[in-house]
Coordinates of C-alpha atoms and ligand atoms in Angstrom, one line a residue:
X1446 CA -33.7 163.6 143.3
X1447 CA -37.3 161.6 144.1
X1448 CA -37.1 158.0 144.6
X1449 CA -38.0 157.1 140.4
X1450 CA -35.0 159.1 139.7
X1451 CA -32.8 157.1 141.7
X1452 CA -34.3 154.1 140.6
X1453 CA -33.4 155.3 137.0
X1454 CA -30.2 155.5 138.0
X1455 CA -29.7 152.8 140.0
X1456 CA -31.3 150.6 137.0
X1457 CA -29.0 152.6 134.1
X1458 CA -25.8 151.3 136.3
X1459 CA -27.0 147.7 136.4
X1460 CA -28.3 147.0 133.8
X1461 CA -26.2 148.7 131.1
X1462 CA -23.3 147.3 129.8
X1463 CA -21.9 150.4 128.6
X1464 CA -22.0 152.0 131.6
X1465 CA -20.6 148.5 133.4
X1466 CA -17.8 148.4 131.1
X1467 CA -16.8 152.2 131.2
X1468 CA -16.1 151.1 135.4
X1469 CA -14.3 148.1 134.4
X1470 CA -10.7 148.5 133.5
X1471 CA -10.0 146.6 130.0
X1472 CA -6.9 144.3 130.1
X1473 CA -4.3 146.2 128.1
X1474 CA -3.2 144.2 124.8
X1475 CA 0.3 143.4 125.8
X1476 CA 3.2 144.7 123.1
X1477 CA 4.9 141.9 120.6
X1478 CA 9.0 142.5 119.6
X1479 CA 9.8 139.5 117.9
X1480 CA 13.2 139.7 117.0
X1481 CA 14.5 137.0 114.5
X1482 CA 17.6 136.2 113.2
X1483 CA 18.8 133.8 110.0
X1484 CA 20.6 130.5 110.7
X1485 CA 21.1 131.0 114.6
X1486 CA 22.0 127.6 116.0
X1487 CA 21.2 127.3 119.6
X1488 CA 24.5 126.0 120.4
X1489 CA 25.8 129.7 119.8
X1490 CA 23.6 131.1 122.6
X1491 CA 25.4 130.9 126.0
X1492 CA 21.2 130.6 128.0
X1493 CA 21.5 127.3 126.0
X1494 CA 23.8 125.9 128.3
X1495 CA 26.8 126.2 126.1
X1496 CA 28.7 122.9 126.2
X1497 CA 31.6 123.9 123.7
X1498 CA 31.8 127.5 125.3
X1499 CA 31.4 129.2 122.2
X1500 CA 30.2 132.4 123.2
X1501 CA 28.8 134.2 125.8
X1502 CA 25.4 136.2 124.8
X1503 CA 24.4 138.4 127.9
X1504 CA 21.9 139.9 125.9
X1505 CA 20.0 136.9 124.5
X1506 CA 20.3 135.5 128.2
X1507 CA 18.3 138.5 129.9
X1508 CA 15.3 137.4 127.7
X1509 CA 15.8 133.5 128.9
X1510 CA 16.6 134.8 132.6
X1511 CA 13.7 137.5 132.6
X1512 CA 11.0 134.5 130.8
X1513 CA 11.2 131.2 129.5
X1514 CA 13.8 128.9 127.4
X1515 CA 12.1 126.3 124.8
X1516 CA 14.5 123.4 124.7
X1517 CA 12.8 122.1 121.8
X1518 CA 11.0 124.7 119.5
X1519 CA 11.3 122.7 116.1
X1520 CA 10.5 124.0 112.7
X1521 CA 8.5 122.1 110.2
X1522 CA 10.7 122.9 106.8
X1523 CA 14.0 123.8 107.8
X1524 CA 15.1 126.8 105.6
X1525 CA 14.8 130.6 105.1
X1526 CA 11.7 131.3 103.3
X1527 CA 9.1 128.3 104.6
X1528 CA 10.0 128.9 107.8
X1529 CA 9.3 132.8 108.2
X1530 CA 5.9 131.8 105.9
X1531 CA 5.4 129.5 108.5
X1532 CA 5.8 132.1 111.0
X1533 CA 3.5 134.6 109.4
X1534 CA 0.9 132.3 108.7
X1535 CA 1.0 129.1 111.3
X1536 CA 0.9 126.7 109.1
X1537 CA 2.8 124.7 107.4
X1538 CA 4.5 124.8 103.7
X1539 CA 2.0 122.7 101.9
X1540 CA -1.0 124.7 103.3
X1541 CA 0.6 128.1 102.9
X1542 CA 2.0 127.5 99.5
X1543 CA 5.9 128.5 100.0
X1544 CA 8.0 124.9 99.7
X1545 CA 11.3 126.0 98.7
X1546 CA 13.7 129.3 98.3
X1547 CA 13.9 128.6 94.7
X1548 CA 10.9 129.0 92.9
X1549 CA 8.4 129.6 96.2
X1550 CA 6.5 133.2 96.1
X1551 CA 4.4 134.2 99.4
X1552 CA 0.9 134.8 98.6
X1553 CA 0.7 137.8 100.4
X1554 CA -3.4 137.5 100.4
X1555 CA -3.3 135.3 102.9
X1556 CA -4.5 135.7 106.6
X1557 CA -1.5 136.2 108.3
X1558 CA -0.9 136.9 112.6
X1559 CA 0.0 140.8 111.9
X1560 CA -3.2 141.3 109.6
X1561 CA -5.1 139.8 112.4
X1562 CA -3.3 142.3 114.8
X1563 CA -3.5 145.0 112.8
X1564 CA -7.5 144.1 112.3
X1565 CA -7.6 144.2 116.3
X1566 CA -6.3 147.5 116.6
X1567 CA -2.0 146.9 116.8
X1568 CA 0.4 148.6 114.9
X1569 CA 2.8 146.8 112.8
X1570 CA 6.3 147.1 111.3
X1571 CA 8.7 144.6 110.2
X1572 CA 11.9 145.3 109.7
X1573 CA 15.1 143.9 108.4
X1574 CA 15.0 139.7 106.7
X1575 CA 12.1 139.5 104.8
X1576 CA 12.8 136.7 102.2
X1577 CA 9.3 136.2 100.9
X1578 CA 10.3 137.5 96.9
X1579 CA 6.0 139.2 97.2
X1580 CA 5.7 142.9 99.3
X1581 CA 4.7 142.8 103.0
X1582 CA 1.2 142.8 103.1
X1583 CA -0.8 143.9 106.7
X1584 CA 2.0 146.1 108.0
X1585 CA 1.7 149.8 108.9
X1586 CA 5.6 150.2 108.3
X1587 CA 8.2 148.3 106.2
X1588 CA 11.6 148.3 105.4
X1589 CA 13.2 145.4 103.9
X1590 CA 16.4 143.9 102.9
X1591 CA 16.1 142.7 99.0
X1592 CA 16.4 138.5 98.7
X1593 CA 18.9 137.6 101.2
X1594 CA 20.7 141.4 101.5
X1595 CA 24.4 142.6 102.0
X1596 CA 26.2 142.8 105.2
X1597 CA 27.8 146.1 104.5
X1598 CA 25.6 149.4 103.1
X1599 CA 22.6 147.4 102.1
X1600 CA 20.4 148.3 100.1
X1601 CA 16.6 148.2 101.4
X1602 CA 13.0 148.5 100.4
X1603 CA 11.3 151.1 102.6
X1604 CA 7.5 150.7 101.9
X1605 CA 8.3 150.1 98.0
X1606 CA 11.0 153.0 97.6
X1607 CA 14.4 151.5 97.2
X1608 CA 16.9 153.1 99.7
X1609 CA 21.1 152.5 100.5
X1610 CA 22.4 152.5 103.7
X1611 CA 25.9 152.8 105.0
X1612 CA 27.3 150.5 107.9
X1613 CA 26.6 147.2 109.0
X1614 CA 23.5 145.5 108.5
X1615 CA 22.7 144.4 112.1
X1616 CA 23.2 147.9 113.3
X1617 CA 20.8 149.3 110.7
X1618 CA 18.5 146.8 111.5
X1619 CA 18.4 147.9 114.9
X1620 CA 18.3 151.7 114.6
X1621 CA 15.7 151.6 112.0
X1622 CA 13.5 149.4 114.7
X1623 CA 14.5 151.6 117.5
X1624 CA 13.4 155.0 115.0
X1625 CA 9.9 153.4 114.7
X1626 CA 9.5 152.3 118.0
X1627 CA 10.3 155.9 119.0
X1628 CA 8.2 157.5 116.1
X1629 CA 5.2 154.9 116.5
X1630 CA 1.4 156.0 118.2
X1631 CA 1.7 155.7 121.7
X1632 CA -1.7 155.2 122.3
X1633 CA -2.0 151.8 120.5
X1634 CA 0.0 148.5 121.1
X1635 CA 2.3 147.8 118.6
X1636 CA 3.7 144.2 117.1
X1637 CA 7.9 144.9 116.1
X1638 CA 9.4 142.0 113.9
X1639 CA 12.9 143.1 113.9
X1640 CA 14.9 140.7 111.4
X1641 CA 17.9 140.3 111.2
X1642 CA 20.0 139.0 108.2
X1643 CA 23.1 137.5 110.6
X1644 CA 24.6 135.5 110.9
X1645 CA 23.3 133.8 107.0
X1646 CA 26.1 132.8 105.1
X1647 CA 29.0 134.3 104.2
X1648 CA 29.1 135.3 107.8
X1649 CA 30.4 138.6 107.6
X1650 CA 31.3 140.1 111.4
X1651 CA 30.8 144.0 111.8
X1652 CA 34.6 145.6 111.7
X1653 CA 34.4 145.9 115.3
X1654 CA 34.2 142.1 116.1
X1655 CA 37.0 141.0 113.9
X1656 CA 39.4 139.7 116.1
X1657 CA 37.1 139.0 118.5
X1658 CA 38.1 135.8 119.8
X1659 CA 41.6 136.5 120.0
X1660 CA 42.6 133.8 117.0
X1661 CA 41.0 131.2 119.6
X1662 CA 41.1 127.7 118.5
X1663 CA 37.5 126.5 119.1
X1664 CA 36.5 123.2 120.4
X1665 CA 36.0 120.5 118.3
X1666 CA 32.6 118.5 117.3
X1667 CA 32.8 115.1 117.9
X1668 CA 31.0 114.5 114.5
X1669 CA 33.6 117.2 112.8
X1670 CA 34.8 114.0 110.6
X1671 CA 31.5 111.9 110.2
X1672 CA 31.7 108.9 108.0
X1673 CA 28.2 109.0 107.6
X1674 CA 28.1 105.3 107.6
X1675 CA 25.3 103.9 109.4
X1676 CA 23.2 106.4 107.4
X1677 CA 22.3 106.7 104.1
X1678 CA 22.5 108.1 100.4
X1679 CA 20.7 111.4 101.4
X1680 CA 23.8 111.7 104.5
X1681 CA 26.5 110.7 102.2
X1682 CA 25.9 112.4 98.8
X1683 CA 24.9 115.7 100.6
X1684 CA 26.7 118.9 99.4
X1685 CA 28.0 120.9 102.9
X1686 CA 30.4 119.9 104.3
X1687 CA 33.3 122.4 106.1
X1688 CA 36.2 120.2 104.0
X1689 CA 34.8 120.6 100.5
X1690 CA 31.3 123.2 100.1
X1691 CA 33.5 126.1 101.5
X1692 CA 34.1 128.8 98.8
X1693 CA 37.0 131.4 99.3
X1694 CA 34.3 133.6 100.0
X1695 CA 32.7 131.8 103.2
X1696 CA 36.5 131.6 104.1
X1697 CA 37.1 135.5 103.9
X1698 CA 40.2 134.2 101.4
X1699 CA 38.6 136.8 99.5
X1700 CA 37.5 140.5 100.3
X1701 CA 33.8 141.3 99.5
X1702 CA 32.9 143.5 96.9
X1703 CA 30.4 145.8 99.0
X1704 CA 32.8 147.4 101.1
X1705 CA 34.2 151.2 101.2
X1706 CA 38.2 152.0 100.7
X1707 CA 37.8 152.6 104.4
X1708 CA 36.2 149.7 105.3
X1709 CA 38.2 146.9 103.2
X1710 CA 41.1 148.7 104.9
X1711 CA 39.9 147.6 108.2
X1712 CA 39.4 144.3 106.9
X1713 CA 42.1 143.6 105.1
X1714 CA 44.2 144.6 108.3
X1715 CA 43.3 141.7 109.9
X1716 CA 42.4 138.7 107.4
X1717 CA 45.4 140.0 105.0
X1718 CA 48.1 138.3 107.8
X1719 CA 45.6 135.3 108.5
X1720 CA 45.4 134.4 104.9
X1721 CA 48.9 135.1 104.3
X1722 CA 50.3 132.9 107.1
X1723 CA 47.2 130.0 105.9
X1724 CA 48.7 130.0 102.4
X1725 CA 52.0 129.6 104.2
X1726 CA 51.5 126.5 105.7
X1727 CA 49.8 124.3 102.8
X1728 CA 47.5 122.4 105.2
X1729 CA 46.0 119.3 104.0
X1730 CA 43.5 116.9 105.0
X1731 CA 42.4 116.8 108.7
X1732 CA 44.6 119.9 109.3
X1733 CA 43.0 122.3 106.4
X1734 CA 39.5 121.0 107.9
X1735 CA 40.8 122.6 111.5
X1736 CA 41.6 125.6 109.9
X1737 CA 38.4 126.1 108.1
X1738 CA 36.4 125.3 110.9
X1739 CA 38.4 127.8 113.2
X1740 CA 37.9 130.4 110.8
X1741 CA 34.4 129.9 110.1
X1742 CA 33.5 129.8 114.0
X1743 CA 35.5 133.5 114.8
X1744 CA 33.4 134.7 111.5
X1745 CA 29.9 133.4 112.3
X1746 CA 30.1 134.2 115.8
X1747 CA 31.5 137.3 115.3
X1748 CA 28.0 137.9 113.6
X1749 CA 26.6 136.7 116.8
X1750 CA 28.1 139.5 118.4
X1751 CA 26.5 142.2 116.5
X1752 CA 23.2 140.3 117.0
X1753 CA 23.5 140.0 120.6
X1754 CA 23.9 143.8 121.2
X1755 CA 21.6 144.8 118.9
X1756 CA 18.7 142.6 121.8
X1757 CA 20.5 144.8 124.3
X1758 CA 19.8 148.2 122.6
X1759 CA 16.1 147.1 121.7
X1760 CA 15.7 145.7 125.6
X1761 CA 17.5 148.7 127.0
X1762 CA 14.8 151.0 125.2
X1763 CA 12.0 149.2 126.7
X1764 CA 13.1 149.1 130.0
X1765 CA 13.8 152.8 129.7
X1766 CA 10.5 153.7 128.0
X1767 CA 8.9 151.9 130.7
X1768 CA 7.6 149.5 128.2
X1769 CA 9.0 146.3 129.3
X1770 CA 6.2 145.5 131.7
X1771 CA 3.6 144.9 129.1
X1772 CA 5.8 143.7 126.0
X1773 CA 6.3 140.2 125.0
X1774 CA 10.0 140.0 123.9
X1775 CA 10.2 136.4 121.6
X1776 CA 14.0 135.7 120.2
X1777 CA 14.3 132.9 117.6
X1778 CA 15.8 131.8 114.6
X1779 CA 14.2 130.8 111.1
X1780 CA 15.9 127.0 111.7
X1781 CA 18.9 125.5 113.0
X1782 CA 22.2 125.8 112.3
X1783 CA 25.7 123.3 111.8
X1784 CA 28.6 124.4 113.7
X1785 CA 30.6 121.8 112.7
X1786 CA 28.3 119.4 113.6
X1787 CA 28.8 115.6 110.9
X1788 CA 31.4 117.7 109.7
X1789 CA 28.5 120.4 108.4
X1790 CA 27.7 124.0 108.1
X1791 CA 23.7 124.8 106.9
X1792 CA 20.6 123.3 107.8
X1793 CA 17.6 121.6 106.2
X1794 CA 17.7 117.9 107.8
X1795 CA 15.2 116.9 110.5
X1796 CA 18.1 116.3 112.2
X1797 CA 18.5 117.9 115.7
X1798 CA 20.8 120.9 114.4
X1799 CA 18.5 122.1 111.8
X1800 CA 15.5 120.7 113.2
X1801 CA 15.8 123.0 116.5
X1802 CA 15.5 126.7 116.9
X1803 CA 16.1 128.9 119.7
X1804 CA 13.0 129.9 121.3
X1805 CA 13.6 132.4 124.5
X1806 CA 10.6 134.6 125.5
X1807 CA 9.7 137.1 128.3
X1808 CA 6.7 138.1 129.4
X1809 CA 6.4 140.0 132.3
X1810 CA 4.0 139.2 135.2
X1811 CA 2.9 136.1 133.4
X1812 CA 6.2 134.1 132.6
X1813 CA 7.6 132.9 135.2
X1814 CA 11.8 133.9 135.0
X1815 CA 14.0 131.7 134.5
X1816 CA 11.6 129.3 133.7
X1817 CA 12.4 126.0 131.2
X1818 CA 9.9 124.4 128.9
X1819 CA 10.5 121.1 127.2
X1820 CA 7.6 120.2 125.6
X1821 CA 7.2 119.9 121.6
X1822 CA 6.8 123.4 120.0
X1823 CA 7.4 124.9 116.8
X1824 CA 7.0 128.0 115.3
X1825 CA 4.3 126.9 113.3
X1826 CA 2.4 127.8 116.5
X1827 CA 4.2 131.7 117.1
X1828 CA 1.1 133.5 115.1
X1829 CA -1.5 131.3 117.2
X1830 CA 0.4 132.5 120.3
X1831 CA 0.5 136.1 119.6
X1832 CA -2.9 136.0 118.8
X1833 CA -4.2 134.0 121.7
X1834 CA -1.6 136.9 123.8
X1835 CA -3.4 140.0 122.0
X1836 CA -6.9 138.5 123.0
X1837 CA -7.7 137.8 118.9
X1838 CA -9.7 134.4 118.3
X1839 CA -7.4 132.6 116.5
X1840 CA -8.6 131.1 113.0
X1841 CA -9.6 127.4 113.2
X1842 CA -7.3 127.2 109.6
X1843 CA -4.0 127.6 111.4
X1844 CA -2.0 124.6 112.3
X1845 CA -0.3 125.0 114.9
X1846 CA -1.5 126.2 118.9
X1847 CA -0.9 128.8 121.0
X1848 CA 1.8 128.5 123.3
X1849 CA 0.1 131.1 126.0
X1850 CA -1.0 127.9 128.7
X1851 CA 3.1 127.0 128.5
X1852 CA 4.2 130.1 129.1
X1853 CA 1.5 130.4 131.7
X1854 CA 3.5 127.3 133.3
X1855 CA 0.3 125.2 132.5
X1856 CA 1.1 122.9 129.7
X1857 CA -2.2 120.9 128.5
X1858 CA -2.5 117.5 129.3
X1859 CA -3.3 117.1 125.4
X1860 CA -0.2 118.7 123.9
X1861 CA 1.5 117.3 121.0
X1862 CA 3.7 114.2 121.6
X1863 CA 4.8 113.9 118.6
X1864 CA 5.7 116.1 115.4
X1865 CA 5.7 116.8 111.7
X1866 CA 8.5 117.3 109.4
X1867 CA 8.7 118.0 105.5
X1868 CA 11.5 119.6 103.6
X1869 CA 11.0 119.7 99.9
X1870 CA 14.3 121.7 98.6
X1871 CA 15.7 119.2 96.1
X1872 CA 17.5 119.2 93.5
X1873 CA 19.0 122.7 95.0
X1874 CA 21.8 124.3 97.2
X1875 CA 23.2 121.4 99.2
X1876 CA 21.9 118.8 97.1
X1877 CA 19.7 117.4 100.7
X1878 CA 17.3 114.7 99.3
X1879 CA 13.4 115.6 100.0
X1880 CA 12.0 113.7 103.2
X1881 CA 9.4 114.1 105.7
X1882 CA 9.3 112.2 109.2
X1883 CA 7.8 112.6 112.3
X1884 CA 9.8 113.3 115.7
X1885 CA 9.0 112.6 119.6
X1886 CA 10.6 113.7 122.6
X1887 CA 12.5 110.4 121.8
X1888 CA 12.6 109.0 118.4
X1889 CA 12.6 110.1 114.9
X1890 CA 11.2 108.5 111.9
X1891 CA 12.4 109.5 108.8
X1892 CA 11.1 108.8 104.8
X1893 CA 14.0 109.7 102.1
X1894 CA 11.3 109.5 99.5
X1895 CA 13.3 110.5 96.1
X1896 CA 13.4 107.6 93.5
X1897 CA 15.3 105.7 93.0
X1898 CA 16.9 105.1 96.1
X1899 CA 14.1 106.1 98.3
X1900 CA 14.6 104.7 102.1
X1901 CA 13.7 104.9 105.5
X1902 CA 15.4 105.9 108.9
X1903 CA 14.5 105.4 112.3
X1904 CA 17.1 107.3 115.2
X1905 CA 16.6 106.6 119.1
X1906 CA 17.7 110.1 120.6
X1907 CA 17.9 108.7 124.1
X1908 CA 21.0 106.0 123.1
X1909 CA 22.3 107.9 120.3
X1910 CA 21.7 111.5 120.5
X1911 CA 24.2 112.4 117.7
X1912 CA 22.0 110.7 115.0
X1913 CA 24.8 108.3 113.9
X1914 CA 23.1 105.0 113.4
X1915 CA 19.5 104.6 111.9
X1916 CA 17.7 101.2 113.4
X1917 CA 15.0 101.3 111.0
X1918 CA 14.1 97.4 110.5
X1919 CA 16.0 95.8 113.6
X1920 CA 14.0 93.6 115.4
X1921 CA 14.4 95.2 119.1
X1922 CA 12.9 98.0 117.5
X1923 CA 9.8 96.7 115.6
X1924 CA 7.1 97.6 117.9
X1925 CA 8.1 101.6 118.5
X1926 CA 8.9 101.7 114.1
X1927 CA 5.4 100.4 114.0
X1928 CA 4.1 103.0 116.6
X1929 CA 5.8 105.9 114.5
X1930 CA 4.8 104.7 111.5
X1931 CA 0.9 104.8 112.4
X1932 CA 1.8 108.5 114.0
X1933 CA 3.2 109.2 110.6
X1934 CA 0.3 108.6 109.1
X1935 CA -2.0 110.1 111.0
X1936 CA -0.5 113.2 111.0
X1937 CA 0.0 113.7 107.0
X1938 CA -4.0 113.3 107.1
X1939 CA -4.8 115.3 110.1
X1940 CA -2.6 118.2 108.6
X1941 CA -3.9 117.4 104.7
X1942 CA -0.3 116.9 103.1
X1943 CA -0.8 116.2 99.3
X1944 CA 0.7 113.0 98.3
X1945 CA 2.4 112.7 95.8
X1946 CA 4.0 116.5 96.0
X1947 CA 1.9 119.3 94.2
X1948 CA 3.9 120.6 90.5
X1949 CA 5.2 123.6 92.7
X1950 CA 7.4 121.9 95.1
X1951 CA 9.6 121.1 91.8
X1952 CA 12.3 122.6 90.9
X1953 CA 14.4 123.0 87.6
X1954 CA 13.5 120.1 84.9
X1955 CA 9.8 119.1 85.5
X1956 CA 10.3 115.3 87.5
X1957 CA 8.1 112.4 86.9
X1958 CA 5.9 112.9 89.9
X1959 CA 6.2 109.6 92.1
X1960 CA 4.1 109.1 95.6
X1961 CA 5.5 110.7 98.4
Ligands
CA1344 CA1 17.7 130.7 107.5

């Protein structure tokens, strides 16, 4: 080779990219398994800290142990559908269109995180809790339950073809994820949303878990009898409460229709007695709230359970698969939950319960384990984090912002102090008047803005962390209501929420519209 030749060479490795770029290894787009549950309060996960000793969830723990636990992941519209379109979308209910489980339909045009992904070369799937009433749109593979779906031999939607299943819902969830992780292309990165439908209301436990606690009798709330004085209409005339929203159905006084002759056997052999020995003792007042309360707390974490062991099987096959190391594994909850909490069960307030979600998330080499965040984050900023993750720009139309610098360890010395809130469900399930708010690492402000009887609430977390006494309009608190209300503000006009509500937050007889 003469000297030109060399030089041709030389020139062809310096100067072109391609040729640069073939030397330099690419990062490797790190896998996304978001596994989602309905309703999970974070009191039920043992990582959480536990305080009433509920439960213990090994599972759920090897994700906060092996990565990070968000102390305060909060949701902007606490309930089913608006949260997951928040999820999808990162934005929030008024700018993605779906308010309410009612009469809400996801426009599935939209640009959503896994179209993005899918765009950027990822395969996608999502599994399980769907809850948007439109098809999945920018998935490879989907199976879905209908609506909110059965516990026992659901039936699902498998890329438009309905399909039955017997068993338990959790565990089908779980295999079907695992069959598609197994069956997926092993040369591309792949984004799971495994979704499950416990533990929603009724809070049916797999056979296996009844009887799992041993008829415990679980610690009490100190709220388990609210008054709700202190508080207003929207606390008082609320519909779920333990003592009187309980049907025989949440109470398993009932069997449910969906089961086998085999499998109502095994039920019936152990809430038959229960129920029996219930009726027996005619309890009234205080005592028939204890029993209710004891029963719902063996039924809904009994769904826990089944939940828990299904994030074992789904870690256990990426640690064996050798997958682990590049796979972000997120855990969290559409919204909060009530476990007796003001005497409660559901969700939907902006108060703590409902307003939090679990948030636990491990990420290999760039988490650091064991690590504790408790900054303000929500989930309206999961599809800006998985996209930020996946090296995809983010669009400048989403809402919320990419957790990647927290997880990093590095949270930005801009990061929201304070926080949104909006829930629009009303009249509807629980009868939970509409109100939006904002929320800092200390206070909330809150708007009950149905008329008549629209009012204000302001809460001071750090003296009264229970949420018991609103001191909106006392004097020793003028200057921080004034503060919040100017943060109020700002944020309905920085995140362009229409005032008075648009027509299709309304629900059942049309309302006279009234400012917001
Ligand atoms: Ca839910």
């Amino acid at each position: 080779m003469n000297a030109r030749c060399w030089l041709l060479l030389l020139s062809l490795l310096v100067f072109n990219p391609v040729a640069l770029a073939a030397d330099t290894p690419k990062p490797k787009q790190p896998n996304i398994v978001f596994i989602f549950s309905d309703d999970h309060a974070y009191q039920a996960i043992s990582a959480y800290g536990n305080p009433r000793k509920l439960l213990d969830t090994p599972n759920l723990d090897r994700i906060a142990t092996g990565g990070m636990r968000f102390d305060r992941c909060l949701v902007p519209n606490s309930i089913c559908g608006p949260s997951r379109a928040t999820v999808m979308t990162g934005k929030y209910s008024h700018a993605n269109g779906f308010y309410n489980n009612t009469n809400s339909k996801f426009d599935g045009s939209q640009v959503t995180f896994p179209k993005l992904l899918q765009k950027a070369g990822y395969q996608t799937a999502v599994i399980g809790k769907w809850h948007l009433v439109s098809e999945p749109t920018g998935f490879n593979y989907w199976q879905i339950l209908p609506g909110q779906g059965a516990y026992y031999n659901p039936p699902m939607n498998d890329n438009g073809k309905p399909i039955k299943h017997a068993g338990y819902v959790t565990d089908i969830i779980t295999d079907l994820s695992l069959d598609w992780l197994k069956g997926r292309d092993k040369n591309k990165p792949f984004v799971l949303m495994c979704q499950h439908k416990a533990p929603h209301r009724e809070w049916e436990p797999a056979l296996r878990h009844l009887g799992h606690d041993k008829d415990r009798k679980y610690p009490e709330p100190e709220t388990l009898f609210d008054d709700y004085a202190g508080r207003g209409v929207a606390e008082q005339k609320q519909d779920m409460t333990i003592a009187k929203t309980m049907t025989q159905r949440d109470l398993k006084l009932v069997t449910p229709g969906a089961l086998t002759a085999e499998q109502k056997k095994e039920w019936d052999a152990y809430y038959e007695p229960r129920n029996k020995a219930f009726q027996e003792m005619k309890l009234e007042g205080k005592d028939l709230v204890r029993w209710k309360y004891n029963r719902y707390m063996h039924d809904y974490l009994g769904c826990i359970k089944s939940v828990d062991e299904s994030v074992g099987k789904v870690l256990d096959y990426l640690d064996k698969e050798g997958l682990a190391d590049n796979t972000i594994v997120v855990y969290s909850s559409d919204q909060g939950f009530y476990l007796g909490e003001h005497g409660w069960f559901d969700k939907r307030w902006i108060f703590e319960e409902s307003l939090r979600t679990p948030l636990l998330v491990k990420w290999p080499g760039i988490t650091k384990p064991g690590s504790v965040n408790a900054d303000l984050v929500s989930n309206v900023d999961f599809a800006e984090t998985f996209l930020e993750a996946a090296g995809v720009p983010v669009p400048a139309e989403m809402q919320g912002k990419s957790l990647v610098p927290l997880l990093k360890g590095n949270t930005p010395a801009d990061w929201r102090k304070s926080f949104y809130y909006h829930y629009y469900e009303y009249p509807g399930p629980h009868a939970v008047r509409r109100h939006y708010g904002v929320v800092t690492d200390r206070y909330k402000l809150i708007r009950f803005y149905e008329t008549p009887g629209d009012y204000w609430e302001l809460f001071d977390l750090k003296t009264d962390p229970q949420e018991l006494t609103s001191v909106y309009g006392k004097p020793e608190f003028a200057k921080v209501q004034k503060e919040l209300e100017e943060e109020l503000a700002r944020l309905r006009k920085e995140l362009k929420v229409p005032d008075p509500d648009p027509a299709e937050t309304v629900i059942g007889q049309p309302k006279k519209k009234t400012p917001n």
